[in-house]
PDB file of C-alpha atoms in Angstrom:
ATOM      1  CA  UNK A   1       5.825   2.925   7.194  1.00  0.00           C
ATOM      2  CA  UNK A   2       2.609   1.296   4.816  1.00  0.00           C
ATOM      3  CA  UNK A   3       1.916  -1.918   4.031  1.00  0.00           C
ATOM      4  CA  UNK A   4       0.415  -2.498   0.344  1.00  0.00           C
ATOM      5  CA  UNK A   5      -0.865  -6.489  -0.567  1.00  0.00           C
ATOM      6  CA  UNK A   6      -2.344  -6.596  -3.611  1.00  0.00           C
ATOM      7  CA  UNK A   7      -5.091  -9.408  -4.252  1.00  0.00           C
ATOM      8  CA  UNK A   8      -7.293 -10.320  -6.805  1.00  0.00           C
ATOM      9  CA  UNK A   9      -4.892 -11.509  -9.521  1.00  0.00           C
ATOM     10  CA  UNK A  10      -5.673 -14.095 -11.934  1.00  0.00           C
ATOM     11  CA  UNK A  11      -6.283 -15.547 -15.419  1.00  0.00           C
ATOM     12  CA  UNK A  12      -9.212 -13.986 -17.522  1.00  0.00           C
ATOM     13  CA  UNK A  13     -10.228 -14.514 -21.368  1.00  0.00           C
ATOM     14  CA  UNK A  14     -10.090 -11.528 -23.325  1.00  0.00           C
ATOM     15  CA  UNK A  15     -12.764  -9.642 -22.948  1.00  0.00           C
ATOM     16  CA  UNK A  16     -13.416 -10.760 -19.298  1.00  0.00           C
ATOM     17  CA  UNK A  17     -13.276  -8.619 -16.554  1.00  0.00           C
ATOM     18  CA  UNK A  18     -11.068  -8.663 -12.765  1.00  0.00           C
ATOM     19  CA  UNK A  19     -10.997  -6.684  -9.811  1.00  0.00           C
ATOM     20  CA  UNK A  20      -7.827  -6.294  -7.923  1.00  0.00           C
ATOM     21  CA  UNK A  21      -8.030  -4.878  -4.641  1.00  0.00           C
ATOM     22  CA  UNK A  22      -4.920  -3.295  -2.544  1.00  0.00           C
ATOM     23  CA  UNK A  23      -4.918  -3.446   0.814  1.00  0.00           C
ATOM     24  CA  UNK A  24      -3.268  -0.984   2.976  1.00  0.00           C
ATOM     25  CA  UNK A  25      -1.722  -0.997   6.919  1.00  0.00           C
ATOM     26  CA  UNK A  26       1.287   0.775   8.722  1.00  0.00           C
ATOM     27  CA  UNK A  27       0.030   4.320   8.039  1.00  0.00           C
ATOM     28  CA  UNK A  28      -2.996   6.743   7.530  1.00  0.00           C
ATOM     29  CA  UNK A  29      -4.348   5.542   4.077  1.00  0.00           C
ATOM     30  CA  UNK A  30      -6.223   8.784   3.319  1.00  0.00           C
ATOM     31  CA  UNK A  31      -2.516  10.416   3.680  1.00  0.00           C
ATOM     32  CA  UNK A  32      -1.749   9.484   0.602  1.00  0.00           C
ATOM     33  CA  UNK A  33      -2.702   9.293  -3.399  1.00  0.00           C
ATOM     34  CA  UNK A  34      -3.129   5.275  -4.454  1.00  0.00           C
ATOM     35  CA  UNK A  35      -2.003   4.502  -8.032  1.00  0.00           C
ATOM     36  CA  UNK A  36      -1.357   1.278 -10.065  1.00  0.00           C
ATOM     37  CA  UNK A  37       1.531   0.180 -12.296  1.00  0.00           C
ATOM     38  CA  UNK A  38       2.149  -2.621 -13.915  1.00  0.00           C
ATOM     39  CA  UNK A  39       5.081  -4.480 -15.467  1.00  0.00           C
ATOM     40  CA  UNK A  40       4.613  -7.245 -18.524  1.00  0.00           C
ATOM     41  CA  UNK A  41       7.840  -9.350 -19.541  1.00  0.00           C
ATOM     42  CA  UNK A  42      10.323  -7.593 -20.965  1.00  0.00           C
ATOM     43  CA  UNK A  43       9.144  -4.363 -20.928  1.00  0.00           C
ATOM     44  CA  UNK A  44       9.431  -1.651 -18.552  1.00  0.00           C
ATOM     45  CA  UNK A  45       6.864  -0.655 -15.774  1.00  0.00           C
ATOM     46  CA  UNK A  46       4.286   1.866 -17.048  1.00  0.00           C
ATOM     47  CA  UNK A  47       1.789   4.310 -15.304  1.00  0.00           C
ATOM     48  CA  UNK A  48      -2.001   2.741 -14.933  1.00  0.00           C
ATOM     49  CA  UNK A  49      -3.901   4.751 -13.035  1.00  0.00           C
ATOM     50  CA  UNK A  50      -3.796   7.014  -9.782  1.00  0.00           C
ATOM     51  CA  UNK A  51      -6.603   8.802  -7.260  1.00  0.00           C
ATOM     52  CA  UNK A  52      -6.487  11.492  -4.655  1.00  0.00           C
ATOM     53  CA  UNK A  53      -6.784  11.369  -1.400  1.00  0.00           C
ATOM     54  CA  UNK A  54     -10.205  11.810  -1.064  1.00  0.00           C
ATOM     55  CA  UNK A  55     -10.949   8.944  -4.112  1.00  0.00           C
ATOM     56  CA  UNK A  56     -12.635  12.956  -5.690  1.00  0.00           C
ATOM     57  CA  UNK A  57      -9.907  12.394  -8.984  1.00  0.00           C
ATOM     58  CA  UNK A  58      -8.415   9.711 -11.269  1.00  0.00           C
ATOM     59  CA  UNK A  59      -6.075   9.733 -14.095  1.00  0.00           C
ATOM     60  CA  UNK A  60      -6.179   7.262 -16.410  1.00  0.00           C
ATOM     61  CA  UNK A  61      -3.171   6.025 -19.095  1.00  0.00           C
ATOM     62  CA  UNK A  62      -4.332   6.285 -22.455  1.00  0.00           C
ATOM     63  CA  UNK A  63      -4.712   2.266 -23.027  1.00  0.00           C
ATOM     64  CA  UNK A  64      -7.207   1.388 -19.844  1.00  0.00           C
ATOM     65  CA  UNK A  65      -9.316   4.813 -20.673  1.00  0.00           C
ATOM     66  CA  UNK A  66     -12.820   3.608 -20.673  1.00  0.00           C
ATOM     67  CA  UNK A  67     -11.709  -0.113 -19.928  1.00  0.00           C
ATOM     68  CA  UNK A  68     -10.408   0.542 -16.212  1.00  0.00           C
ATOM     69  CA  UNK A  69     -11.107   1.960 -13.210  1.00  0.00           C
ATOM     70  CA  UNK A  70      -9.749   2.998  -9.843  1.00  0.00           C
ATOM     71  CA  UNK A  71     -11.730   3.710  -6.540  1.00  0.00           C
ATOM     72  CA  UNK A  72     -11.288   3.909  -3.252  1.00  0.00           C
ATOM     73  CA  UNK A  73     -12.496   3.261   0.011  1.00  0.00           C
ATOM     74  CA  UNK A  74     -10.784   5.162   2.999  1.00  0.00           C
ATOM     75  CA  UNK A  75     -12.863   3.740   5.730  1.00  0.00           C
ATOM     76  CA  UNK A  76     -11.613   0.238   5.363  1.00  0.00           C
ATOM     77  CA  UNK A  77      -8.104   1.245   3.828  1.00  0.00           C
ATOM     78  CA  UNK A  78      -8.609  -0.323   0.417  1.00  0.00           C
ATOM     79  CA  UNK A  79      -8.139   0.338  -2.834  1.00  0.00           C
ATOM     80  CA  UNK A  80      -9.610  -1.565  -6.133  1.00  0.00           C
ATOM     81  CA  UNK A  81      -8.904  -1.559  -9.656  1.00  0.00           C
ATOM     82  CA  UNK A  82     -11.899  -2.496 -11.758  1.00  0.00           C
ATOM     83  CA  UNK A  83     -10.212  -4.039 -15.055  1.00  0.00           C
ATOM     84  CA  UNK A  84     -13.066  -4.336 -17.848  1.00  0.00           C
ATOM     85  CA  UNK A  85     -12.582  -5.494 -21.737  1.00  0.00           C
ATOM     86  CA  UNK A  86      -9.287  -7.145 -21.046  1.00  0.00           C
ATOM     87  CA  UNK A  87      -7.065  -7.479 -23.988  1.00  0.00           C
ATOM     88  CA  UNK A  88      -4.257 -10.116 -24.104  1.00  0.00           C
ATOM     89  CA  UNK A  89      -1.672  -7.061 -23.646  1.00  0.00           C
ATOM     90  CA  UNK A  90      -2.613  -6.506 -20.240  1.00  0.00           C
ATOM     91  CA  UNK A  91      -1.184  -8.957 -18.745  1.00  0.00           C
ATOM     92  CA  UNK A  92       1.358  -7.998 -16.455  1.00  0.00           C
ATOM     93  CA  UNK A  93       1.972  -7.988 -13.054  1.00  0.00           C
ATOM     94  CA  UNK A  94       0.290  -5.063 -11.221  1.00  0.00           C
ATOM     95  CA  UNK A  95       1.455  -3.311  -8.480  1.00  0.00           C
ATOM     96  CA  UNK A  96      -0.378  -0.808  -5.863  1.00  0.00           C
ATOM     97  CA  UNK A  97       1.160   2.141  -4.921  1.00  0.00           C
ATOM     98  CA  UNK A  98       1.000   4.908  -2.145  1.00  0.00           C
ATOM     99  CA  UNK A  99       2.036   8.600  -2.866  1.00  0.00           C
ATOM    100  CA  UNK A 100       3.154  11.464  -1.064  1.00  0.00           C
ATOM    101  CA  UNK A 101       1.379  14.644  -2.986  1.00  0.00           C
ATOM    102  CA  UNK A 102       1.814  18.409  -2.335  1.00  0.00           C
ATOM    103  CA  UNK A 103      -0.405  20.320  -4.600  1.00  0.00           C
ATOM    104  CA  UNK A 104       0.073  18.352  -8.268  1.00  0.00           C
ATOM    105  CA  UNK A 105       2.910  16.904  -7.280  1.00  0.00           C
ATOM    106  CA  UNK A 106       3.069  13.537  -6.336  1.00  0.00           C
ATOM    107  CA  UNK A 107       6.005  10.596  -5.311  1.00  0.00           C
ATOM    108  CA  UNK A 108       5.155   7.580  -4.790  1.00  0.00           C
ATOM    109  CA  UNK A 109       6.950   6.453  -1.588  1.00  0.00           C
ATOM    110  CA  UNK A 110       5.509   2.429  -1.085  1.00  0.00           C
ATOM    111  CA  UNK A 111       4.783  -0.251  -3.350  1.00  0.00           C
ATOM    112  CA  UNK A 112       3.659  -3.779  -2.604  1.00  0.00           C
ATOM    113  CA  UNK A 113       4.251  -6.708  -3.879  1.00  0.00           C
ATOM    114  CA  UNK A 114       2.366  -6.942  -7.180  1.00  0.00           C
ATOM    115  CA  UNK A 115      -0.003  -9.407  -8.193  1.00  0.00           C
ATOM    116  CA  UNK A 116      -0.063 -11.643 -11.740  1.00  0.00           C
ATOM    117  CA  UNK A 117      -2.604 -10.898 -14.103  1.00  0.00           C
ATOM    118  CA  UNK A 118      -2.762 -13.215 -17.219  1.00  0.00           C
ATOM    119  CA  UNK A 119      -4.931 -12.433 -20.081  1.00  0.00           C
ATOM    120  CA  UNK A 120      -5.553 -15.549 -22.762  1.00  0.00           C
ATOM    121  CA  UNK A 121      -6.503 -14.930 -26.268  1.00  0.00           C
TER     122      UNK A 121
END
């Protein structure tokens, strides 16, 4: 079994910038594939981001290209997602994920507990 605790939450202005950071026990991190979701009120939860094992790829949704990005860093079994240009819509609450891949294929088999991000106008 993993562990994922996300951290890092919080309120920014628009425009601002957060990192979260996902932390990661229970299993061998470099196992799997980290992503992020998120979920804003009322709406369902929607892709972010995602990197291989080796932190060598990321994929991106369409409205954090160029604003967002994902890394990893095995040796401490943590993963970070550097939010830049935040935009009012982003808030949400974000959740780190840990995915079981064969070839292009991936599930997602944990997810922790999310963290708030609020974005002010």
């Amino acid at each position: 079994q993993v562990q994922l605790v996300e951290s890092g939450g919080g309120v920014a202005q628009s425009g601002g910038s957060l990192r979260l950071s996902c932390a990661a026990s229970g299993g061998t991190f470099s196992d799997y594939a980290v992503g992020w979701f998120r979920q804003a009120p009322g709406k369902e939860r929607e892709f972010v981001t995602d990197i291989n094992y080796n932190g060598h790829d990321a994929t991106y949704a369409n409205s954090v290209k160029g604003r967002f990005s994902i890394s990893r860093d095995n040796a401490r079994n943590m993963a970070y997602l550097q939010m830049n240009s935040l935009r009012p819509d982003d808030t949400a609450i974000y959740y780190c994920t840990a995915a079981s891949c064969a070839g292009k294929r991936c599930d997602v088999a944990y997810w922790g507990q999310g963290t708030q991000v609020t974005v002010s106008s």
